[in-house]
Short mmCIF file of C-alpha atoms and ligand atoms in Angstrom, two decimals:
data_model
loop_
_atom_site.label_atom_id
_atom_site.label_comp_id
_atom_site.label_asym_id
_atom_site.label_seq_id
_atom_site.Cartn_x
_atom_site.Cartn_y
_atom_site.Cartn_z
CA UNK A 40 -15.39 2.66 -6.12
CA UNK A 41 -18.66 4.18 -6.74
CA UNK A 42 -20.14 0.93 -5.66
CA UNK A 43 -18.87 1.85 -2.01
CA UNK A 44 -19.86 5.35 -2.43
CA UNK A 45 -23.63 4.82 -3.37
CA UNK A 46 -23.86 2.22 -0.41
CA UNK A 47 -22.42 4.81 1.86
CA UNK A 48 -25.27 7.41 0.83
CA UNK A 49 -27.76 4.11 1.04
CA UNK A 50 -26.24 3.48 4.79
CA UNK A 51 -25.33 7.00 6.14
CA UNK A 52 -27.37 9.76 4.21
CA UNK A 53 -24.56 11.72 2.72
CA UNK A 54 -21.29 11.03 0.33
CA UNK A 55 -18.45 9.79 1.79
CA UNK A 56 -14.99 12.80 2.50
CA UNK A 57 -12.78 9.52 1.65
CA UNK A 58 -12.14 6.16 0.05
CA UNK A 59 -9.21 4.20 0.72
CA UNK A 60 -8.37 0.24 -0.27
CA UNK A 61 -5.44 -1.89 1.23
CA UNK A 62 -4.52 -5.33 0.57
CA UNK A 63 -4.38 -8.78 2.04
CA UNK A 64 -1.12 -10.71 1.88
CA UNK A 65 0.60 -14.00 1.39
CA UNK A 66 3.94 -15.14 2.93
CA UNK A 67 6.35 -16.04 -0.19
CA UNK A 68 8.65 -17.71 2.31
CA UNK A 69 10.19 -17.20 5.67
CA UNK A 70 7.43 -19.35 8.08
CA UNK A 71 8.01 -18.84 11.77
CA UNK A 72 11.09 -17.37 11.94
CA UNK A 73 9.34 -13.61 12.70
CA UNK A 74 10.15 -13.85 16.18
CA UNK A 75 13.57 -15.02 16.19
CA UNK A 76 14.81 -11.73 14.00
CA UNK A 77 14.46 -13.27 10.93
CA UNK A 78 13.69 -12.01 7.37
CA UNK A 79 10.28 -12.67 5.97
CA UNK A 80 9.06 -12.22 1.96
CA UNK A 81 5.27 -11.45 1.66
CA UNK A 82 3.46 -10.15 -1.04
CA UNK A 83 0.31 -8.29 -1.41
CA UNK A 84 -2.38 -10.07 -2.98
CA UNK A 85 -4.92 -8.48 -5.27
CA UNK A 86 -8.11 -8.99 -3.59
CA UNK A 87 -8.67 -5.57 -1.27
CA UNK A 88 -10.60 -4.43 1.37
CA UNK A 89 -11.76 -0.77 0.70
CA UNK A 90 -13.35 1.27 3.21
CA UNK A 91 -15.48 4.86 3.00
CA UNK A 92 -15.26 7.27 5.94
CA UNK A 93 -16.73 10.48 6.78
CA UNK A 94 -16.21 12.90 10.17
CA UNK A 95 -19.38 13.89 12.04
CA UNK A 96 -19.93 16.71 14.11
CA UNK A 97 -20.78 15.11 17.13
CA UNK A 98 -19.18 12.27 19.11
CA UNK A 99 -20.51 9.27 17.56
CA UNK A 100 -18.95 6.31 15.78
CA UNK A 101 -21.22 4.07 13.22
CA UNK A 102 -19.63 1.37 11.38
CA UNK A 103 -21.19 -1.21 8.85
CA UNK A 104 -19.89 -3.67 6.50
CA UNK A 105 -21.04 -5.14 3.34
CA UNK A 106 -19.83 -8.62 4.84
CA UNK A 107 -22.25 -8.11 7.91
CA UNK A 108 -25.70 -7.88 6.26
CA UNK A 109 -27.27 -4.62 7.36
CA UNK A 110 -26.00 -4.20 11.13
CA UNK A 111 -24.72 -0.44 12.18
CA UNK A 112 -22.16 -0.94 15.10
CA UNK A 113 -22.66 2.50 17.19
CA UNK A 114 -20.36 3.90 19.74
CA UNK A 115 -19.09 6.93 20.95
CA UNK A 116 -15.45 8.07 21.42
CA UNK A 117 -15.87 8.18 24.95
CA UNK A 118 -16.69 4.30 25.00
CA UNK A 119 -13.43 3.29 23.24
CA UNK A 120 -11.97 1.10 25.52
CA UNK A 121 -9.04 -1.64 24.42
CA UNK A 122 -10.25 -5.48 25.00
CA UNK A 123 -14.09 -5.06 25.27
CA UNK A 124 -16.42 -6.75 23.32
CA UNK A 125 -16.54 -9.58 21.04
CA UNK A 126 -17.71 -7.41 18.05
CA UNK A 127 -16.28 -8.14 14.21
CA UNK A 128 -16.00 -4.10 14.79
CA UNK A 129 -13.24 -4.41 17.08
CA UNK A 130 -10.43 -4.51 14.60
CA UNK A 131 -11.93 -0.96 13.16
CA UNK A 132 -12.35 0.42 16.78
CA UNK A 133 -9.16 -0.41 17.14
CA UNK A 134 -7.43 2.01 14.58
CA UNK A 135 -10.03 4.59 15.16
CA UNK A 136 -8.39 4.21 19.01
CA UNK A 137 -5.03 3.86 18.20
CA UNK A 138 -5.21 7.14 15.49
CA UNK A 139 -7.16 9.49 17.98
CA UNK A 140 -9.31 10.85 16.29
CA UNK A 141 -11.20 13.76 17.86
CA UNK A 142 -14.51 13.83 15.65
CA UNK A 143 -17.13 10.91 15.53
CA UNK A 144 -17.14 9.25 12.32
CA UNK A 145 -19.55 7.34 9.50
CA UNK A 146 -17.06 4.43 8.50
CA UNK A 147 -18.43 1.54 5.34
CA UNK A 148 -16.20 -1.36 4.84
CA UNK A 149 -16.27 -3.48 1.94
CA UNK A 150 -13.88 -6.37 2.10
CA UNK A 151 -12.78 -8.69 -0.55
CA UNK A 152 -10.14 -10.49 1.18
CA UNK A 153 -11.69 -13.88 2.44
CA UNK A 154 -11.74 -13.59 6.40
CA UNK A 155 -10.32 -16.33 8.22
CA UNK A 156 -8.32 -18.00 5.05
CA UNK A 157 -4.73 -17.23 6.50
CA UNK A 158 -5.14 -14.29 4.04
CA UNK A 159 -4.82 -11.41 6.73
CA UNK A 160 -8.36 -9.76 6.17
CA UNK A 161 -7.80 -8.14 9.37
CA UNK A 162 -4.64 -5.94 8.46
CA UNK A 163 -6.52 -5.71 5.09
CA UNK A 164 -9.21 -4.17 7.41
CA UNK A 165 -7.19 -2.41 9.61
CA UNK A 166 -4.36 -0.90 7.15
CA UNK A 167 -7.12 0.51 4.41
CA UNK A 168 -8.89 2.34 7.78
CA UNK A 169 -5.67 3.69 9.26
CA UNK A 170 -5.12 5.34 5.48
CA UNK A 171 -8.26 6.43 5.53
CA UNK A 172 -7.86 8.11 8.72
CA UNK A 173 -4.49 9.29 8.34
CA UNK A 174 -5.71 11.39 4.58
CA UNK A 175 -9.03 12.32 6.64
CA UNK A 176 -7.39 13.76 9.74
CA UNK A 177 -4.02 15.03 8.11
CA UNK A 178 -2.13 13.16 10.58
CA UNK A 179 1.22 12.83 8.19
CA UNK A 180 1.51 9.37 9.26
CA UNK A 181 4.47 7.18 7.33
CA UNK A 182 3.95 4.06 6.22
CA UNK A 183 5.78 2.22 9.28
CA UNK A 184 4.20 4.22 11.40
CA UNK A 185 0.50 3.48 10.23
CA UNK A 186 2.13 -0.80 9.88
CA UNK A 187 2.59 -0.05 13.84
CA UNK A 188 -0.53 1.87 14.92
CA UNK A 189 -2.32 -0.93 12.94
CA UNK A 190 -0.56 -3.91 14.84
CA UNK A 191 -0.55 -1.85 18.04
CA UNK A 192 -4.76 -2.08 17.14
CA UNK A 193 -4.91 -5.56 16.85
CA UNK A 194 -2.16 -6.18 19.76
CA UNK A 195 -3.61 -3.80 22.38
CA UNK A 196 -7.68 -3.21 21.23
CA UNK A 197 -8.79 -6.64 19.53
CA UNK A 198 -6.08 -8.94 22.38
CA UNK A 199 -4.46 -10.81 19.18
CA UNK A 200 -0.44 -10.95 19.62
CA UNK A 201 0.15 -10.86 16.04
CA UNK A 202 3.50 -9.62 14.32
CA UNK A 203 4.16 -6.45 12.00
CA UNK A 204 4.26 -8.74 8.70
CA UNK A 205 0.74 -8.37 7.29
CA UNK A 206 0.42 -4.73 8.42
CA UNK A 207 3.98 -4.07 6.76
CA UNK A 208 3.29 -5.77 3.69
CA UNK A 209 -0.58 -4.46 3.03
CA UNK A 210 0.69 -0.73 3.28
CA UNK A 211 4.51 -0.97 1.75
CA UNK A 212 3.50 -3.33 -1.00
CA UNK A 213 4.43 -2.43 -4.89
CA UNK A 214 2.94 -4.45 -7.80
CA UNK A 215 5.07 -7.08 -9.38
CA UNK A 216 7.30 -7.10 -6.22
CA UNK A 217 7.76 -9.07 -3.15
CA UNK A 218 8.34 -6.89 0.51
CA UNK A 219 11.62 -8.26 1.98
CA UNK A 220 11.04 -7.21 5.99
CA UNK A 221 13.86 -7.74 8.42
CA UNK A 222 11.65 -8.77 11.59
CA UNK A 223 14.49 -7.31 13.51
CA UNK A 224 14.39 -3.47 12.74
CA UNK A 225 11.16 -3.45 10.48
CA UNK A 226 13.75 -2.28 7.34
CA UNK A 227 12.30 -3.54 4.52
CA UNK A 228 13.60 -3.84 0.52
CA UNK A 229 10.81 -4.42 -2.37
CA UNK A 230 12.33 -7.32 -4.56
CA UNK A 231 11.32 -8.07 -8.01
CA UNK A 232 8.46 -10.81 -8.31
CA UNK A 233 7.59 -10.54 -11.84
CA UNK A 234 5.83 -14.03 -12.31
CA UNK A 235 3.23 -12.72 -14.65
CA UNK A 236 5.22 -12.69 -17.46
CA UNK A 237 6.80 -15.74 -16.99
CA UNK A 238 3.22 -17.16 -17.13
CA UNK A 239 3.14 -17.98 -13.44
CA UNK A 240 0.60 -17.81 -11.25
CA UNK A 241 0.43 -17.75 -7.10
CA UNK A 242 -1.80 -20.80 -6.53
CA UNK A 243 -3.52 -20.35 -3.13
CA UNK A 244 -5.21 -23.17 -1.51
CA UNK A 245 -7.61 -22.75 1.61
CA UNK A 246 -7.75 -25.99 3.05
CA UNK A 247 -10.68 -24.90 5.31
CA UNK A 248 -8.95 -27.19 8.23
CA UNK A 249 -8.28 -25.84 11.75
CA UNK A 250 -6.86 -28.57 14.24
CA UNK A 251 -7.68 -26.96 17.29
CA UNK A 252 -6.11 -29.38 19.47
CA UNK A 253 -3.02 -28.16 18.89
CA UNK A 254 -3.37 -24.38 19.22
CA UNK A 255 -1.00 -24.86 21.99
CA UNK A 256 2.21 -25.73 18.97
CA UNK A 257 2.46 -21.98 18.92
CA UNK A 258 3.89 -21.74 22.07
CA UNK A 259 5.78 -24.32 22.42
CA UNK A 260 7.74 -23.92 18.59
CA UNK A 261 8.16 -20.25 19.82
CA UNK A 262 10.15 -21.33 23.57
CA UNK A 263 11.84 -24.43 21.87
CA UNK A 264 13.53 -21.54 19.74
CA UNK A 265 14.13 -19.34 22.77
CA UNK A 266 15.44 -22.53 24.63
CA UNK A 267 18.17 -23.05 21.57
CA UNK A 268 19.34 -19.35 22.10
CA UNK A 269 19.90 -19.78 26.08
CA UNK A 270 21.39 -22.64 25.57
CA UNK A 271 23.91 -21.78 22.47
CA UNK A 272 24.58 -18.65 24.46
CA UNK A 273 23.58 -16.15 21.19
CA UNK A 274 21.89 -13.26 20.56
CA UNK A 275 19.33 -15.19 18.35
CA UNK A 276 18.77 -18.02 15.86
CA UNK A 277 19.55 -14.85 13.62
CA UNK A 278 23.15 -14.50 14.37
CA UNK A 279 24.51 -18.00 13.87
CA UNK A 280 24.90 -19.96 10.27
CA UNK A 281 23.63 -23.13 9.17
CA UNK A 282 26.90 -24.79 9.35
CA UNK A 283 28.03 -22.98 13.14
CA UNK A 284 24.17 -24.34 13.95
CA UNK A 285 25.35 -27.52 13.45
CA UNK A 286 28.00 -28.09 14.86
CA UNK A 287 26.75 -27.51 17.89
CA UNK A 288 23.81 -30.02 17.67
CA UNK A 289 25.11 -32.21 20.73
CA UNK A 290 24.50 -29.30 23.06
CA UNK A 291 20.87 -29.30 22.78
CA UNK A 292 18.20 -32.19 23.12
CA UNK A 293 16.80 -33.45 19.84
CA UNK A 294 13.85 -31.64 20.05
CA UNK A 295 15.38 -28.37 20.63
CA UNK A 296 17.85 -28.73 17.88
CA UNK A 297 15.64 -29.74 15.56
CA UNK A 298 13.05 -26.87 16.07
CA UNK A 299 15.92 -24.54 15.65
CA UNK A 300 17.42 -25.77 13.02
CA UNK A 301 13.76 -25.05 11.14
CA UNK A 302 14.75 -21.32 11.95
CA UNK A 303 18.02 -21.03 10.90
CA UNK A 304 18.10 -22.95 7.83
CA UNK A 305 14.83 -21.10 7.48
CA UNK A 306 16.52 -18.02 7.34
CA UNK A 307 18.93 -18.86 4.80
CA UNK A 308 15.79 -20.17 2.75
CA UNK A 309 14.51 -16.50 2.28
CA UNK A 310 17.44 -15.02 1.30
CA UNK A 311 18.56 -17.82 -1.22
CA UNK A 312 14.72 -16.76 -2.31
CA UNK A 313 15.92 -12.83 -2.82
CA UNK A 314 18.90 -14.21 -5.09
CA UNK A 315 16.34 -16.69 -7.17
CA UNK A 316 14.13 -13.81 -7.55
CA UNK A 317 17.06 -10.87 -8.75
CA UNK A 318 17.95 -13.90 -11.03
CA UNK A 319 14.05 -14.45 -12.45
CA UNK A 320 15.31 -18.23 -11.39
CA UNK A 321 11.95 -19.95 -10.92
CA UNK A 322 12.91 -23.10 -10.57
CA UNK A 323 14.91 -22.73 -7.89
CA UNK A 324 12.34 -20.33 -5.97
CA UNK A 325 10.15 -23.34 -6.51
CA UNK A 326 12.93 -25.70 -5.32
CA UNK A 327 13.51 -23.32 -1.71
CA UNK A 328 9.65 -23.58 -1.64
CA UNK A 329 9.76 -27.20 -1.03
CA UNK A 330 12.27 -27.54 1.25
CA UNK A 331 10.57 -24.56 3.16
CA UNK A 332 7.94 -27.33 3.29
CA UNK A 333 9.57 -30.20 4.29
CA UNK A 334 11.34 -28.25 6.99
CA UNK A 335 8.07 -27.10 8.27
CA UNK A 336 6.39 -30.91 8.00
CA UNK A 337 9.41 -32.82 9.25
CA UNK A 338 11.48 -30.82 11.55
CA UNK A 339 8.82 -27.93 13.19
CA UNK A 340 5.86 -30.65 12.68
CA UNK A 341 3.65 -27.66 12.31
CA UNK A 342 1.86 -28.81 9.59
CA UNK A 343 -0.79 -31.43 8.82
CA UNK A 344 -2.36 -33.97 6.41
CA UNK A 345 -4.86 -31.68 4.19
CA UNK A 346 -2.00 -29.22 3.83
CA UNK A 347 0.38 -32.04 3.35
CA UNK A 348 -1.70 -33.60 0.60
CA UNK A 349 -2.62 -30.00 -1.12
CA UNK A 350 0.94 -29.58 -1.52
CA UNK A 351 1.50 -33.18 -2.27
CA UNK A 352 -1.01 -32.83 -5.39
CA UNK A 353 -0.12 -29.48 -6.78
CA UNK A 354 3.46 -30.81 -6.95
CA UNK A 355 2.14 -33.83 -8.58
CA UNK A 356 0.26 -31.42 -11.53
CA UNK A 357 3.23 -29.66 -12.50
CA UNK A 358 3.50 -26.90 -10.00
CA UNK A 359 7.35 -25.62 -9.94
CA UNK A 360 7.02 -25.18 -6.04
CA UNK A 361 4.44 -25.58 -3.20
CA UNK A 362 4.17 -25.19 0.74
CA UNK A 363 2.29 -24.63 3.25
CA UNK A 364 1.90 -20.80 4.40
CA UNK A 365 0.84 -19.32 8.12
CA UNK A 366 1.31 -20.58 11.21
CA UNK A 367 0.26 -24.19 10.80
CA UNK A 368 -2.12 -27.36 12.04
CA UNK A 369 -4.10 -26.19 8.97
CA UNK A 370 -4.89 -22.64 6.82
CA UNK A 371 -3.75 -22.06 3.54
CA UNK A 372 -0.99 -23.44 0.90
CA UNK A 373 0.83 -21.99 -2.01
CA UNK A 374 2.12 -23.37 -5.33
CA UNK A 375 3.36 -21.68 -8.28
CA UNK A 376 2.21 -22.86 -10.98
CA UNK A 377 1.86 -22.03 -14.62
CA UNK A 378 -1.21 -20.25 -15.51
CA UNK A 379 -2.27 -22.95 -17.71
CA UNK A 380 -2.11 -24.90 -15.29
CA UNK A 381 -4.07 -23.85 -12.59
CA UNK A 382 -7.81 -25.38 -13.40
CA UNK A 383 -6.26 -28.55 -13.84
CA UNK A 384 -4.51 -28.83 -10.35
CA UNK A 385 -7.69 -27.43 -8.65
CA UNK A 386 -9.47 -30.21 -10.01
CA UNK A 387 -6.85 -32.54 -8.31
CA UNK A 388 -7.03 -31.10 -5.31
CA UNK A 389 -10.39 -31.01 -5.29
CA UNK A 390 -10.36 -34.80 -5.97
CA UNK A 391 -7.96 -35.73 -3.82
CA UNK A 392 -9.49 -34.20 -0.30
CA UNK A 393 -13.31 -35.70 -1.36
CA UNK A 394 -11.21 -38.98 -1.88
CA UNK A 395 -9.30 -38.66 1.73
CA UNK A 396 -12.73 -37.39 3.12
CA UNK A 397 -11.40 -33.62 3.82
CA UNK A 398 -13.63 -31.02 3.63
CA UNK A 399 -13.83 -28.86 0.32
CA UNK A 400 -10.85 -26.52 -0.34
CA UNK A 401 -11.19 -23.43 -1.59
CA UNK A 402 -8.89 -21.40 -4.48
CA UNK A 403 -7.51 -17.84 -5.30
CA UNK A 404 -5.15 -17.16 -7.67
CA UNK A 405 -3.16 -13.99 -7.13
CA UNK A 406 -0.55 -11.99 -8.51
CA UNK A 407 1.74 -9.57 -6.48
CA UNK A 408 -0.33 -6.55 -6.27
CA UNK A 409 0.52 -3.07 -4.84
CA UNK A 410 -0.26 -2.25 -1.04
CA UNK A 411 -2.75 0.40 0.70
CA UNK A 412 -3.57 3.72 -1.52
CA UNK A 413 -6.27 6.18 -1.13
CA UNK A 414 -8.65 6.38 -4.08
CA UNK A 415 -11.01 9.15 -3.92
CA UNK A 416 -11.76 12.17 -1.94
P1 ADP B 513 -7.57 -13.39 8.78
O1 ADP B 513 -6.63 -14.53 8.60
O2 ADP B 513 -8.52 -13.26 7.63
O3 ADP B 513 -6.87 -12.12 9.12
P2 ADP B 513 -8.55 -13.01 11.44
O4 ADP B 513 -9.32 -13.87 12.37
O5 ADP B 513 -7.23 -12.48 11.86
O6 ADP B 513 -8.45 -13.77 10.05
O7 ADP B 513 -9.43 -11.73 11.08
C1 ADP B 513 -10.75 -11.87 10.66
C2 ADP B 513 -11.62 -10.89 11.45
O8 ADP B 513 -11.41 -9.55 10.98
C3 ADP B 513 -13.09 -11.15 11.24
O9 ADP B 513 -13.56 -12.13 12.14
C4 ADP B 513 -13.68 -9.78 11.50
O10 ADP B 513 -13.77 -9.53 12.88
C5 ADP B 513 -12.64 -8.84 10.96
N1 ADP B 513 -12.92 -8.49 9.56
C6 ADP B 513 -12.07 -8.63 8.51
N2 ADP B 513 -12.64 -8.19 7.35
C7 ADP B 513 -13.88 -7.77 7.67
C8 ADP B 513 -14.98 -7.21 6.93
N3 ADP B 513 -14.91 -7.03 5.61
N4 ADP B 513 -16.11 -6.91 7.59
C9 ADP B 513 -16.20 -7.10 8.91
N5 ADP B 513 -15.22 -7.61 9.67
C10 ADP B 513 -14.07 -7.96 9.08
MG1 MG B 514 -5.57 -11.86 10.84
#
């Protein structure tokens, strides 16, 4: 962390009052199912985005960031207002607007999450600020409250509707453990996800693919499952089993059913996943990853052929389980894999999209690392 430190003095004059780190995050299992109450598994990844902050005495706000060449983003307190500007800075802003903070501030980010790989670099961003801010200012913030001043950031400042997953997961996060988060009340339970000494690895694949054409899936998924409640007469897709689902199937169209039947056995999915993990059954974890897959391929057609044929491949080099992760039409896939394994199936994959004529896909390995922490002060 004295790397951050040293470029704070290089970029502001003076050492930095605080250094705080927080996570990005993959989504073990549980795809899409966030806003119909469901449970979702995440974990936090190892690569962190660590910020330095220091209070001024006047009203200012400068922000840089090692991923942003030299540029100083200056402001004043007075000037932030929610949805203005197209700025990378926003998603800082944001938390500095959510937090109140009543001093101007010098803020450094450093981020070593890749932005834009379905990895969350933005709650990475926005959780290791809020901890900074929350030490800084002594605001005695817990950790579900700083998850929902984060979100509320993103929500209300930056105009992006996501959910309280990544924010949950990069601040509650332990190492060697997944974050079970009931969508429904934001309770969440840290399961055992000790694949390192199993000699497992978290495989991710960025398939660099974005099939704009169908940013409109969203949407539509989202009301078909809203449609299937109505229509059932429930609560939510939460409240009914797989089997009760089912035998209901000739009181919804097709299409309708179908989607919803993604959610609930969905649902089930994750918490068969809990069980396979309390057991240190990797098999079958791999086995619930697949079908996580094929529900998400065949029955909520959110996904798409480079995912498709990353999964395809890692399954075909050994890996014990692989699927696609985030909310579709392209982004990132997961396969666990042995550790001795991993070169070998990158290769593959590798080969496989220059064969199909897909652009290059990039890697990270990751284990389950532990969520937002201050470091130095
Ligand atoms: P992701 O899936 O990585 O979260 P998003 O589009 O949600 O993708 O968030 C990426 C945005 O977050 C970037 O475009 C940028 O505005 C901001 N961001 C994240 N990390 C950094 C960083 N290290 N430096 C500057 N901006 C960042
Ligand atoms: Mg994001």
């Amino acid at each position: 962390m004295q790397d951050i430190s040293k470029r704070f003095v290089e970029v502001f004059g003076a050492n930095p009052e605080v250094v705080a780190a927080a996570p990005g995050r993959v989504n073990l299992i549980g795809e899409h199912i966030d806003y119909s109450d469901g449970f979702v598994l995440p974990f936090a990844i190892s690569d962190t985005t660590t910020v330095a902050l220091s209070r001024r005495q006047d009203q200012v706000i400068r922000i840089a960031s090692a991923q942003k060449s030299t540029e100083i983003v200056e402001t004043t307190l007075a000037e932030l207002i929610p949805l203005t500007g197209e700025s990378w800075a926003r998603y800082a802003l944001g938390v500095l607007w959510v937090m109140k903070i009543d001093t101007g501030v010098d803020l450094l980010i450093d981020g070593r999450v890749p932005l834009g790989a379905g990895l969350s670099s933005s709650a990475a961003l926005e959780c290791s600020i809020a901890t900074a801010v929350n030490h800084l200012f002594k605001k005695g913030l817990s950790l579900a409250e700083l998850a929902r001043a984060s979100q509320k950031a993103e929500n209300d400042y930056v105009g992006v509707p996501c959910g309280i997953m990544d924010q949950s997961v990069s601040l509650m996060a332990k190492s060697g453990s997944a974050l079970l988060l009931d969508c429904r009340d934001l309770s969440s339970e840290n399961i055992p996800f000790l694949i390192a000494p199993q000699g497992l690895e978290l495989l991710i694949i960025d398939t660099q693919a974005h099939h704009k054409l169908v940013d409109g899936g969203y949407a539509e998924r989202r009301a078909s499952c809203e449609r299937a409640v109505a229509e059932l007469g429930i609560t939510s897709l939460r409240d009914i089993s797989v089997a009760d689902y089912a035998a209901r199937q000739s009181e919804l169209d097709p299409v309708t059913y179908i989607r919803g039947f993604h959610a609930v056995t969905e649902m089930k999915r994750v918490l068969d996943a809990v069980d396979a993990l309390k057991a240190n059954n990797f098999s079958r974890l791999g086995d619930l990853l697949n079908q996580s897959h094929r529900s998400l391929r065949d029955d909520y057609t959110v996904s798409c052929p480079e995912l498709n044929l990353a999964v395809d491949t890692a399954l075909e080099q050994g890996a014990l389980g692989a699927r696609m992760v985030g909310g579709g039409f392209g982004g990132s896939a997961i396969a666990l894999i042995k550790s001795d394994q991993v070169k070998r199936c990158e290769t593959a994959i590798q080969k496989a999209f220059s064969d199909a004529g897909f652009k290059a896909p990039r890697f990270f390995t990751s284990l389950p690392s532990d969520g937002a922490r201050v470091i130095s002060n």
